[in-house]
Amino acid sequence: MTATEAAKRNEKSQWLRVWQMDPTTFFVESEDQKIAYKTYINDEWISCSCADYVSKSKIDLDFKCKHILAVINSIPKDEVMEAQLLERRKPKLDERFIKTIDGKDFCIYSGL
């Protein structure tokens, strides 16, 4: 995997939601938010149920799919928290480009 592919994969992982079931088992929501992939991470091995990981990990033993990266990016300082949604930092838009209508925030055209 090239550095560009790794950076793109890491960027996509920033938007995925992660649920921790136990110290080594996580569910990571897909990009389209329709399913969740089961991901295992511990000191000795990593695994994910997505097709990307299943196919590419056979070729590259160090391969990490975006779901595994989402879990790695979600655990603050390697502290494990059980049975809760782990949130990552989300990019914040400049307040000048946000307009609130009926209690909901919208990005105005010049902020896109």
Short mmCIF file of N, CA, C and O in Angstrom, two decimals:
data_model
loop_
_atom_site.label_atom_id
_atom_site.label_comp_id
_atom_site.label_asym_id
_atom_site.label_seq_id
_atom_site.Cartn_x
_atom_site.Cartn_y
_atom_site.Cartn_z
N MET A 1 0.85 -1.17 0.00
CA MET A 1 0.00 0.00 0.00
C MET A 1 0.89 1.24 0.00
O MET A 1 1.83 1.34 0.79
N THR A 2 0.58 2.17 -0.87
CA THR A 2 1.37 3.40 -0.96
C THR A 2 1.00 4.35 0.17
O THR A 2 -0.04 4.20 0.82
N ALA A 3 1.83 5.37 0.38
CA ALA A 3 1.56 6.37 1.42
C ALA A 3 0.28 7.14 1.12
O ALA A 3 -0.48 7.49 2.03
N THR A 4 0.01 7.39 -0.16
CA THR A 4 -1.21 8.10 -0.56
C THR A 4 -2.44 7.28 -0.23
O THR A 4 -3.42 7.81 0.30
N GLU A 5 -2.40 5.98 -0.52
CA GLU A 5 -3.53 5.10 -0.20
C GLU A 5 -3.76 5.03 1.31
O GLU A 5 -4.89 5.05 1.78
N ALA A 6 -2.67 4.95 2.07
CA ALA A 6 -2.76 4.89 3.53
C ALA A 6 -3.37 6.17 4.09
O ALA A 6 -4.21 6.13 5.00
N ALA A 7 -2.97 7.32 3.56
CA ALA A 7 -3.50 8.60 4.02
C ALA A 7 -4.99 8.71 3.69
O ALA A 7 -5.78 9.18 4.52
N LYS A 8 -5.38 8.27 2.50
CA LYS A 8 -6.79 8.31 2.09
C LYS A 8 -7.62 7.40 2.99
O LYS A 8 -8.71 7.77 3.43
N ARG A 9 -7.11 6.22 3.29
CA ARG A 9 -7.80 5.25 4.14
C ARG A 9 -7.94 5.81 5.56
O ARG A 9 -8.99 5.71 6.18
N ASN A 10 -6.89 6.46 6.05
CA ASN A 10 -6.93 7.05 7.39
C ASN A 10 -7.94 8.19 7.45
O ASN A 10 -8.65 8.35 8.44
N GLU A 11 -8.01 9.00 6.40
CA GLU A 11 -8.98 10.11 6.35
C GLU A 11 -10.41 9.58 6.39
O GLU A 11 -11.26 10.11 7.11
N LYS A 12 -10.69 8.52 5.64
CA LYS A 12 -12.03 7.93 5.65
C LYS A 12 -12.38 7.38 7.03
O LYS A 12 -13.54 7.42 7.45
N SER A 13 -11.40 6.86 7.74
CA SER A 13 -11.65 6.26 9.05
C SER A 13 -12.08 7.28 10.09
O SER A 13 -12.72 6.93 11.08
N GLN A 14 -11.76 8.54 9.88
CA GLN A 14 -12.09 9.58 10.85
C GLN A 14 -13.59 9.78 11.02
O GLN A 14 -14.04 10.33 12.01
N TRP A 15 -14.39 9.39 10.04
CA TRP A 15 -15.83 9.63 10.07
C TRP A 15 -16.65 8.43 10.51
O TRP A 15 -17.86 8.50 10.59
N LEU A 16 -15.99 7.32 10.79
CA LEU A 16 -16.71 6.10 11.16
C LEU A 16 -16.94 6.04 12.67
O LEU A 16 -16.06 6.37 13.45
N ARG A 17 -18.14 5.58 13.07
CA ARG A 17 -18.45 5.45 14.49
C ARG A 17 -18.03 4.07 14.98
O ARG A 17 -18.13 3.08 14.25
N VAL A 18 -17.55 4.03 16.24
CA VAL A 18 -17.01 2.81 16.83
C VAL A 18 -17.73 2.49 18.13
O VAL A 18 -17.89 3.37 18.97
N TRP A 19 -18.14 1.22 18.28
CA TRP A 19 -18.70 0.75 19.54
C TRP A 19 -17.79 -0.34 20.08
O TRP A 19 -17.45 -1.27 19.37
N GLN A 20 -17.44 -0.24 21.35
CA GLN A 20 -16.58 -1.25 21.97
C GLN A 20 -17.45 -2.21 22.76
O GLN A 20 -18.22 -1.81 23.63
N MET A 21 -17.32 -3.50 22.46
CA MET A 21 -18.12 -4.51 23.13
C MET A 21 -17.38 -5.13 24.32
O MET A 21 -17.99 -5.47 25.31
N ASP A 22 -16.10 -5.32 24.19
CA ASP A 22 -15.24 -5.80 25.27
C ASP A 22 -13.84 -5.29 24.98
O ASP A 22 -13.65 -4.57 24.00
N PRO A 23 -12.84 -5.63 25.79
CA PRO A 23 -11.51 -5.04 25.57
C PRO A 23 -10.90 -5.27 24.18
O PRO A 23 -10.05 -4.50 23.75
N THR A 24 -11.33 -6.30 23.46
CA THR A 24 -10.73 -6.58 22.15
C THR A 24 -11.71 -6.55 20.99
O THR A 24 -11.29 -6.63 19.84
N THR A 25 -13.00 -6.45 21.25
CA THR A 25 -14.02 -6.53 20.19
C THR A 25 -14.71 -5.19 20.01
O THR A 25 -15.17 -4.58 20.97
N PHE A 26 -14.79 -4.78 18.74
CA PHE A 26 -15.40 -3.50 18.38
C PHE A 26 -16.32 -3.69 17.19
O PHE A 26 -16.09 -4.57 16.36
N PHE A 27 -17.35 -2.87 17.10
CA PHE A 27 -18.17 -2.79 15.90
C PHE A 27 -17.94 -1.41 15.31
O PHE A 27 -17.99 -0.40 16.01
N VAL A 28 -17.66 -1.37 14.00
CA VAL A 28 -17.39 -0.11 13.31
C VAL A 28 -18.41 0.05 12.20
O VAL A 28 -18.57 -0.82 11.35
N GLU A 29 -19.09 1.19 12.22
CA GLU A 29 -20.12 1.48 11.24
C GLU A 29 -19.52 1.68 9.86
O GLU A 29 -18.44 2.25 9.71
N SER A 30 -20.22 1.20 8.82
CA SER A 30 -19.76 1.38 7.45
C SER A 30 -19.93 2.84 7.04
O SER A 30 -20.63 3.60 7.70
N GLU A 31 -19.31 3.21 5.93
CA GLU A 31 -19.40 4.59 5.44
C GLU A 31 -20.84 5.00 5.14
O GLU A 31 -21.23 6.13 5.40
N ASP A 32 -21.64 4.07 4.61
CA ASP A 32 -23.03 4.40 4.29
C ASP A 32 -23.96 4.23 5.49
O ASP A 32 -25.16 4.42 5.37
N GLN A 33 -23.41 3.87 6.64
CA GLN A 33 -24.12 3.75 7.91
C GLN A 33 -25.23 2.71 7.88
O GLN A 33 -26.20 2.80 8.62
N LYS A 34 -25.08 1.69 7.04
CA LYS A 34 -26.10 0.65 6.94
C LYS A 34 -25.75 -0.61 7.71
O LYS A 34 -26.64 -1.34 8.15
N ILE A 35 -24.47 -0.90 7.86
CA ILE A 35 -24.03 -2.09 8.59
C ILE A 35 -22.84 -1.74 9.48
O ILE A 35 -22.27 -0.66 9.35
N ALA A 36 -22.49 -2.66 10.34
CA ALA A 36 -21.31 -2.49 11.18
C ALA A 36 -20.42 -3.72 11.01
O ALA A 36 -20.91 -4.85 10.93
N TYR A 37 -19.13 -3.49 10.95
CA TYR A 37 -18.16 -4.58 10.80
C TYR A 37 -17.57 -4.92 12.16
O TYR A 37 -17.27 -4.04 12.96
N LYS A 38 -17.40 -6.21 12.40
CA LYS A 38 -16.82 -6.67 13.66
C LYS A 38 -15.30 -6.64 13.52
O LYS A 38 -14.74 -7.21 12.58
N THR A 39 -14.66 -5.95 14.44
CA THR A 39 -13.21 -5.76 14.40
C THR A 39 -12.61 -6.22 15.72
O THR A 39 -13.15 -5.91 16.78
N TYR A 40 -11.53 -6.97 15.64
CA TYR A 40 -10.82 -7.44 16.84
C TYR A 40 -9.44 -6.82 16.86
O TYR A 40 -8.74 -6.84 15.85
N ILE A 41 -9.05 -6.29 18.00
CA ILE A 41 -7.71 -5.74 18.15
C ILE A 41 -7.18 -6.11 19.53
O ILE A 41 -7.84 -5.85 20.54
N ASN A 42 -6.03 -6.75 19.55
CA ASN A 42 -5.32 -6.96 20.82
C ASN A 42 -3.83 -6.86 20.55
O ASN A 42 -3.41 -6.51 19.46
N ASP A 43 -3.02 -7.16 21.54
CA ASP A 43 -1.57 -6.99 21.40
C ASP A 43 -0.95 -7.92 20.37
O ASP A 43 0.10 -7.62 19.81
N GLU A 44 -1.58 -9.06 20.10
CA GLU A 44 -0.98 -10.06 19.22
C GLU A 44 -1.51 -10.04 17.79
O GLU A 44 -0.80 -10.40 16.87
N TRP A 45 -2.78 -9.65 17.59
CA TRP A 45 -3.34 -9.69 16.24
C TRP A 45 -4.49 -8.71 16.07
O TRP A 45 -5.07 -8.24 17.04
N ILE A 46 -4.79 -8.43 14.80
CA ILE A 46 -5.93 -7.59 14.45
C ILE A 46 -6.73 -8.31 13.36
O ILE A 46 -6.18 -9.11 12.61
N SER A 47 -8.03 -8.00 13.31
CA SER A 47 -8.87 -8.63 12.31
C SER A 47 -10.12 -7.78 12.10
O SER A 47 -10.58 -7.10 13.01
N CYS A 48 -10.69 -7.85 10.89
CA CYS A 48 -11.93 -7.14 10.57
C CYS A 48 -12.74 -8.02 9.63
O CYS A 48 -12.18 -8.77 8.83
N SER A 49 -14.06 -7.92 9.73
CA SER A 49 -14.93 -8.75 8.90
C SER A 49 -15.23 -8.15 7.53
O SER A 49 -15.94 -8.77 6.74
N CYS A 50 -14.68 -6.97 7.22
CA CYS A 50 -14.96 -6.35 5.91
C CYS A 50 -14.21 -7.07 4.78
O CYS A 50 -13.18 -7.69 5.00
N ALA A 51 -14.76 -6.97 3.59
CA ALA A 51 -14.17 -7.64 2.42
C ALA A 51 -12.79 -7.08 2.09
O ALA A 51 -11.90 -7.82 1.64
N ASP A 52 -12.59 -5.79 2.31
CA ASP A 52 -11.31 -5.16 2.03
C ASP A 52 -10.20 -5.81 2.86
O ASP A 52 -9.14 -6.17 2.35
N TYR A 53 -10.45 -5.98 4.15
CA TYR A 53 -9.44 -6.59 5.03
C TYR A 53 -9.24 -8.06 4.68
O TYR A 53 -8.10 -8.53 4.59
N VAL A 54 -10.33 -8.78 4.46
CA VAL A 54 -10.23 -10.22 4.16
C VAL A 54 -9.38 -10.47 2.93
O VAL A 54 -8.51 -11.35 2.92
N SER A 55 -9.58 -9.67 1.88
CA SER A 55 -8.83 -9.91 0.64
C SER A 55 -7.39 -9.38 0.71
O SER A 55 -6.47 -10.05 0.26
N LYS A 56 -7.19 -8.20 1.27
CA LYS A 56 -5.86 -7.58 1.23
C LYS A 56 -4.93 -8.04 2.35
O LYS A 56 -3.71 -7.95 2.20
N SER A 57 -5.47 -8.56 3.43
CA SER A 57 -4.60 -9.02 4.52
C SER A 57 -3.89 -10.32 4.16
O SER A 57 -2.87 -10.66 4.77
N LYS A 58 -4.40 -11.04 3.16
CA LYS A 58 -3.72 -12.25 2.70
C LYS A 58 -2.42 -11.92 1.98
O LYS A 58 -1.47 -12.68 2.02
N ILE A 59 -2.40 -10.76 1.33
CA ILE A 59 -1.23 -10.32 0.57
C ILE A 59 -0.26 -9.56 1.46
O ILE A 59 0.94 -9.78 1.42
N ASP A 60 -0.81 -8.65 2.27
CA ASP A 60 0.00 -7.80 3.15
C ASP A 60 -0.42 -8.07 4.60
O ASP A 60 -1.50 -7.67 5.02
N LEU A 61 0.45 -8.75 5.36
CA LEU A 61 0.12 -9.12 6.74
C LEU A 61 -0.04 -7.92 7.66
O LEU A 61 -0.66 -8.02 8.72
N ASP A 62 0.52 -6.77 7.28
CA ASP A 62 0.42 -5.56 8.10
C ASP A 62 -0.71 -4.64 7.63
O ASP A 62 -0.81 -3.51 8.09
N PHE A 63 -1.57 -5.10 6.73
CA PHE A 63 -2.65 -4.29 6.19
C PHE A 63 -3.65 -3.91 7.28
O PHE A 63 -4.03 -4.74 8.11
N LYS A 64 -4.08 -2.64 7.28
CA LYS A 64 -5.10 -2.15 8.20
C LYS A 64 -6.18 -1.46 7.38
O LYS A 64 -5.92 -0.46 6.73
N CYS A 65 -7.39 -2.00 7.45
CA CYS A 65 -8.51 -1.37 6.75
C CYS A 65 -8.96 -0.12 7.51
O CYS A 65 -8.51 0.13 8.63
N LYS A 66 -9.87 0.64 6.92
CA LYS A 66 -10.33 1.89 7.55
C LYS A 66 -11.07 1.61 8.86
O LYS A 66 -11.08 2.43 9.76
N HIS A 67 -11.66 0.42 8.99
CA HIS A 67 -12.38 0.08 10.22
C HIS A 67 -11.40 -0.15 11.38
O HIS A 67 -11.63 0.31 12.50
N ILE A 68 -10.30 -0.81 11.09
CA ILE A 68 -9.26 -1.01 12.10
C ILE A 68 -8.64 0.33 12.47
O ILE A 68 -8.41 0.63 13.65
N LEU A 69 -8.39 1.18 11.48
CA LEU A 69 -7.84 2.50 11.75
C LEU A 69 -8.81 3.34 12.59
O LEU A 69 -8.37 4.11 13.46
N ALA A 70 -10.11 3.20 12.35
CA ALA A 70 -11.10 3.93 13.14
C ALA A 70 -11.02 3.53 14.61
O ALA A 70 -11.10 4.38 15.50
N VAL A 71 -10.85 2.23 14.87
CA VAL A 71 -10.72 1.76 16.26
C VAL A 71 -9.43 2.31 16.87
O VAL A 71 -9.44 2.84 17.99
N ILE A 72 -8.34 2.21 16.15
CA ILE A 72 -7.05 2.70 16.66
C ILE A 72 -7.12 4.19 16.96
O ILE A 72 -6.64 4.66 17.98
N ASN A 73 -7.78 4.96 16.10
CA ASN A 73 -7.91 6.40 16.29
C ASN A 73 -8.90 6.76 17.38
O ASN A 73 -8.89 7.89 17.87
N SER A 74 -9.78 5.83 17.78
CA SER A 74 -10.81 6.10 18.78
C SER A 74 -10.34 5.88 20.20
O SER A 74 -10.91 6.45 21.12
N ILE A 75 -9.39 5.03 20.40
CA ILE A 75 -8.96 4.69 21.76
C ILE A 75 -7.97 5.74 22.24
O ILE A 75 -6.86 5.83 21.74
N PRO A 76 -8.38 6.57 23.22
CA PRO A 76 -7.48 7.61 23.70
C PRO A 76 -6.35 7.03 24.54
O PRO A 76 -6.59 6.36 25.54
N LYS A 77 -5.13 7.24 24.09
CA LYS A 77 -3.93 6.82 24.80
C LYS A 77 -3.98 5.36 25.23
O LYS A 77 -3.59 5.00 26.33
N ASP A 78 -4.52 4.50 24.38
CA ASP A 78 -4.61 3.07 24.61
C ASP A 78 -5.39 2.70 25.86
O ASP A 78 -5.21 1.62 26.41
N GLU A 79 -6.27 3.58 26.33
CA GLU A 79 -7.14 3.25 27.45
C GLU A 79 -8.39 2.59 26.88
O GLU A 79 -9.00 3.09 25.97
N VAL A 80 -8.77 1.46 27.44
CA VAL A 80 -9.93 0.74 26.95
C VAL A 80 -11.15 1.11 27.79
O VAL A 80 -11.11 1.06 29.00
N MET A 81 -12.22 1.50 27.11
CA MET A 81 -13.48 1.81 27.79
C MET A 81 -14.53 0.84 27.28
O MET A 81 -14.65 0.64 26.08
N GLU A 82 -15.27 0.21 28.17
CA GLU A 82 -16.20 -0.83 27.78
C GLU A 82 -17.59 -0.31 27.44
O GLU A 82 -18.09 0.61 28.07
N ALA A 83 -18.23 -0.96 26.46
CA ALA A 83 -19.64 -0.81 26.10
C ALA A 83 -20.11 0.63 25.98
O ALA A 83 -21.09 1.02 26.57
N GLN A 84 -19.39 1.39 25.22
CA GLN A 84 -19.86 2.74 24.96
C GLN A 84 -19.41 3.19 23.58
O GLN A 84 -18.48 2.62 23.02
N LEU A 85 -20.08 4.17 23.07
CA LEU A 85 -19.71 4.74 21.78
C LEU A 85 -18.48 5.61 21.98
O LEU A 85 -18.47 6.48 22.85
N LEU A 86 -17.44 5.35 21.22
CA LEU A 86 -16.21 6.12 21.34
C LEU A 86 -16.21 7.17 20.23
O LEU A 86 -16.28 6.83 19.05
N GLU A 87 -16.17 8.43 20.58
CA GLU A 87 -16.20 9.51 19.61
C GLU A 87 -14.78 10.02 19.34
O GLU A 87 -13.97 10.12 20.24
N ARG A 88 -14.54 10.35 18.09
CA ARG A 88 -13.27 10.96 17.71
C ARG A 88 -13.47 12.45 17.55
O ARG A 88 -14.58 12.94 17.44
N ARG A 89 -12.36 13.13 17.49
CA ARG A 89 -12.43 14.55 17.19
C ARG A 89 -12.99 14.75 15.80
O ARG A 89 -12.61 14.06 14.87
N LYS A 90 -13.90 15.70 15.67
CA LYS A 90 -14.47 15.99 14.36
C LYS A 90 -14.01 17.38 13.93
O LYS A 90 -13.90 18.28 14.75
N PRO A 91 -13.73 17.56 12.65
CA PRO A 91 -13.34 18.88 12.18
C PRO A 91 -14.45 19.89 12.44
O PRO A 91 -15.63 19.57 12.30
N LYS A 92 -14.08 21.07 12.84
CA LYS A 92 -15.06 22.10 13.14
C LYS A 92 -15.04 23.14 12.03
O LYS A 92 -14.00 23.61 11.61
N LEU A 93 -16.24 23.49 11.57
CA LEU A 93 -16.37 24.51 10.54
C LEU A 93 -16.23 25.89 11.17
O LEU A 93 -16.57 26.09 12.33
N ASP A 94 -15.78 26.83 10.39
CA ASP A 94 -15.69 28.22 10.84
C ASP A 94 -17.11 28.71 11.13
O ASP A 94 -18.01 28.57 10.30
N GLU A 95 -17.32 29.30 12.29
CA GLU A 95 -18.64 29.76 12.72
C GLU A 95 -19.25 30.78 11.76
O GLU A 95 -20.46 30.92 11.69
N ARG A 96 -18.42 31.49 10.99
CA ARG A 96 -18.94 32.47 10.04
C ARG A 96 -19.77 31.82 8.94
O ARG A 96 -20.60 32.47 8.32
N PHE A 97 -19.54 30.55 8.67
CA PHE A 97 -20.20 29.86 7.57
C PHE A 97 -21.34 28.96 8.03
O PHE A 97 -21.84 28.15 7.27
N ILE A 98 -21.77 29.08 9.29
CA ILE A 98 -22.85 28.25 9.81
C ILE A 98 -24.05 29.13 10.13
O ILE A 98 -23.92 30.17 10.77
N LYS A 99 -25.21 28.69 9.65
CA LYS A 99 -26.45 29.41 9.92
C LYS A 99 -27.42 28.42 10.59
O LYS A 99 -27.59 27.30 10.12
N THR A 100 -28.02 28.84 11.70
CA THR A 100 -28.96 27.99 12.41
C THR A 100 -30.38 28.32 11.97
O THR A 100 -30.81 29.46 12.04
N ILE A 101 -31.09 27.29 11.51
CA ILE A 101 -32.48 27.43 11.07
C ILE A 101 -33.29 26.37 11.80
O ILE A 101 -33.00 25.17 11.69
N ASP A 102 -34.28 26.80 12.55
CA ASP A 102 -35.14 25.89 13.33
C ASP A 102 -34.32 24.95 14.21
O ASP A 102 -34.60 23.75 14.31
N GLY A 103 -33.27 25.47 14.84
CA GLY A 103 -32.47 24.68 15.77
C GLY A 103 -31.46 23.74 15.13
O GLY A 103 -30.78 22.99 15.82
N LYS A 104 -31.34 23.75 13.81
CA LYS A 104 -30.38 22.90 13.12
C LYS A 104 -29.34 23.76 12.43
O LYS A 104 -29.65 24.81 11.89
N ASP A 105 -28.09 23.29 12.44
CA ASP A 105 -27.00 24.03 11.80
C ASP A 105 -26.88 23.66 10.33
O ASP A 105 -26.95 22.49 9.96
N PHE A 106 -26.68 24.68 9.49
CA PHE A 106 -26.49 24.49 8.05
C PHE A 106 -25.26 25.30 7.63
O PHE A 106 -25.01 26.36 8.14
N CYS A 107 -24.54 24.74 6.66
CA CYS A 107 -23.38 25.43 6.10
C CYS A 107 -23.85 26.29 4.94
O CYS A 107 -24.51 25.80 4.02
N ILE A 108 -23.50 27.58 4.96
CA ILE A 108 -23.89 28.45 3.87
C ILE A 108 -22.93 28.26 2.70
O ILE A 108 -21.81 27.77 2.87
N TYR A 109 -23.34 28.63 1.52
CA TYR A 109 -22.60 28.34 0.29
C TYR A 109 -21.14 28.77 0.35
O TYR A 109 -20.26 28.01 -0.03
N SER A 110 -20.85 29.94 0.87
CA SER A 110 -19.46 30.43 0.87
C SER A 110 -18.56 29.60 1.78
O SER A 110 -17.35 29.67 1.67
N GLY A 111 -19.13 28.79 2.65
CA GLY A 111 -18.33 27.95 3.53
C GLY A 111 -18.01 26.58 2.96
O GLY A 111 -17.30 25.79 3.57
N LEU A 112 -18.52 26.24 1.78
CA LEU A 112 -18.28 24.92 1.20
C LEU A 112 -16.91 24.79 0.63
O LEU A 112 -16.29 25.58 0.13
#
